[in-house]
Amino acid sequence: GTALGASAAERGRYFGAAIAAYKLSDSTYVGILNREFNSVTAENEMKWDATEPSQNNFSYTNADRIVSHAQSRGMAIRGHALVWHSQQPGWAQNMSGSALRSAMVNHITQVATKYRGRIHSWDVVNEAFADGSGGGRRDSNLQRTGNDWIEVAFRTARSADPNAKLCYNDYNTDGINAKSTGIYNMVQDFKSRGVPIDCVGFQSHLTNSVPSDYQANLQRFANLGVDVQITELDISGSNQANVYSTVTRACLAVSRCNGITVWGIRDSDSWRTGQNPLLFDSSGNKKAAYTSTLNAL
Ligand code: XIL
């Protein structure tokens, strides 16, 4: 193929990028976006602080810019993220208990209803598990409302947008480890009790290597009856091109891997400042990592 999105589509997958609304006036940026990608994620514009800056006052201007660009170009949209401990608006950060639980439910209902029918997959809950060997939940104001907050979030999202795939999304879950196993156990429990969950997102913020059991980890989740998606891929280091192709081949080898999203377009767009972890250099030229990824598709 000659472009990432078109080549992925031939394999029944999408190839997406995280984008920023304020960059949609940059013609180099938009040129690459429109040529190479068939899915987008709002890098920040659909987060809680952006969409509900004061309680029950919703602000969709920047999210709408991304949605209309994607829709006019036939790109899929990954919604990111309905609830997360980070990038909460100030008013929510210090809330707790039943007031916070109600605010969470209202937030999910409002945002998922606003974009109902237009979102391919929603990251309903982002980063709710702790790093390290415990395999348990991360402490947060949301977690302190009760362990059932995640299933309440998923049920609420399902009611608001019944056709979106509902994903749990996290990082440091790329191999089989205590954190990914904690999430695996939650998904298995949700499936056994009929809690709606359709997909698991693996952020895959990688540094020069990928765990040898990456594909096996994706496959064990797929075997639970959920789709898997690579949601925020970026890879630093001298082995970058090889690791990009390994990740791409792993997704293609798992039939329930729906697609790959890179977390930005050019190195200068990356949140990992100075690490050059993306597929295009800061001038918008294709890197070796681009070619190895395209060749793997
Ligand atoms: C990052 C954005 O790229 C930055 O612009 C922002 O300042 C902080 O958040 N995990 C996630 C993403 O789920 O939402 C984060 O995005 C990167 C880590």
Tab-separated table of N, CA and C in Angstrom, residues 1 9 35 37-38 53 81 104-105 109 141 148 174 179-180 194 223 229-230 235-236 252 255 259 271 295-296:
chain	number	residue	atom	x	y	z
A	1	GLY	N	0.817	-1.212	0.000
A	1	GLY	CA	0.000	0.000	0.000
A	1	GLY	C	0.850	1.261	0.000
A	9	ALA	N	-6.878	-0.837	6.244
A	9	ALA	CA	-8.257	-1.157	5.845
A	9	ALA	C	-8.303	-2.433	5.010
A	35	ARG	N	-4.056	12.035	4.369
A	35	ARG	CA	-3.446	11.062	3.469
A	35	ARG	C	-3.254	9.699	4.129
A	37	PHE	N	-4.264	8.492	7.580
A	37	PHE	CA	-5.000	7.927	8.714
A	37	PHE	C	-6.495	7.813	8.424
A	38	ASN	N	-7.101	6.739	8.936
A	38	ASN	CA	-8.547	6.577	8.778
A	38	ASN	C	-9.274	6.458	10.119
A	53	PRO	N	-16.148	22.024	31.931
A	53	PRO	CA	-15.251	22.878	32.725
A	53	PRO	C	-15.881	23.385	34.022
A	81	ALA	N	-11.428	10.526	26.912
A	81	ALA	CA	-11.840	9.377	27.710
A	81	ALA	C	-12.965	9.874	28.630
A	104	MET	N	-20.044	11.846	38.035
A	104	MET	CA	-19.460	10.941	37.039
A	104	MET	C	-20.539	10.386	36.110
A	105	VAL	N	-21.625	9.920	36.704
A	105	VAL	CA	-22.708	9.341	35.898
A	105	VAL	C	-23.300	10.397	34.961
A	109	THR	N	-23.200	10.244	30.863
A	109	THR	CA	-24.478	10.301	30.149
A	109	THR	C	-24.494	11.448	29.149
A	141	ASN	N	-9.899	9.653	43.606
A	141	ASN	CA	-11.198	10.067	44.146
A	141	ASN	C	-12.319	9.165	43.616
A	148	ASP	N	-17.162	-0.497	42.735
A	148	ASP	CA	-18.078	-0.719	41.605
A	148	ASP	C	-18.136	0.460	40.635
A	174	ASP	N	1.389	-3.937	28.502
A	174	ASP	CA	1.728	-4.421	27.170
A	174	ASP	C	2.205	-5.864	27.171
A	179	LYS	N	-0.186	-5.979	36.527
A	179	LYS	CA	-1.189	-4.961	36.192
A	179	LYS	C	-2.125	-5.470	35.097
A	180	SER	N	-1.561	-6.029	34.027
A	180	SER	CA	-2.444	-6.506	32.946
A	180	SER	C	-3.299	-7.682	33.429
A	194	GLY	N	-22.184	-10.087	33.022
A	194	GLY	CA	-22.968	-9.317	32.056
A	194	GLY	C	-22.777	-7.819	32.143
A	223	ASN	N	-9.334	-13.762	23.845
A	223	ASN	CA	-9.947	-15.052	24.182
A	223	ASN	C	-11.031	-14.923	25.248
A	229	GLN	N	-7.293	-3.188	21.104
A	229	GLN	CA	-6.857	-2.066	20.264
A	229	GLN	C	-5.557	-1.507	20.834
A	230	ILE	N	-4.656	-1.118	19.933
A	230	ILE	CA	-3.438	-0.406	20.345
A	230	ILE	C	-3.805	1.070	20.276
A	235	ILE	N	6.991	5.145	20.344
A	235	ILE	CA	8.141	4.297	20.656
A	235	ILE	C	9.417	5.132	20.511
A	236	SER	N	10.135	5.270	21.606
A	236	SER	CA	11.407	6.004	21.548
A	236	SER	C	12.562	5.021	21.366
A	252	LEU	N	-1.940	-7.501	13.776
A	252	LEU	CA	-2.504	-8.222	12.626
A	252	LEU	C	-2.646	-9.720	12.896
A	255	SER	N	-6.899	-11.746	15.543
A	255	SER	CA	-8.039	-11.375	14.694
A	255	SER	C	-8.927	-10.330	15.366
A	259	GLY	N	-7.310	-2.319	15.462
A	259	GLY	CA	-6.505	-1.279	14.838
A	259	GLY	C	-5.499	-0.688	15.788
A	271	TRP	N	3.692	14.322	22.967
A	271	TRP	CA	3.733	14.706	24.390
A	271	TRP	C	5.071	14.303	25.016
A	295	ASN	N	5.281	-1.422	5.740
A	295	ASN	CA	5.660	-2.722	5.177
A	295	ASN	C	5.105	-3.888	5.988
A	296	ALA	N	4.846	-3.658	7.262
A	296	ALA	CA	4.295	-4.718	8.120
A	296	ALA	C	2.792	-4.880	7.938
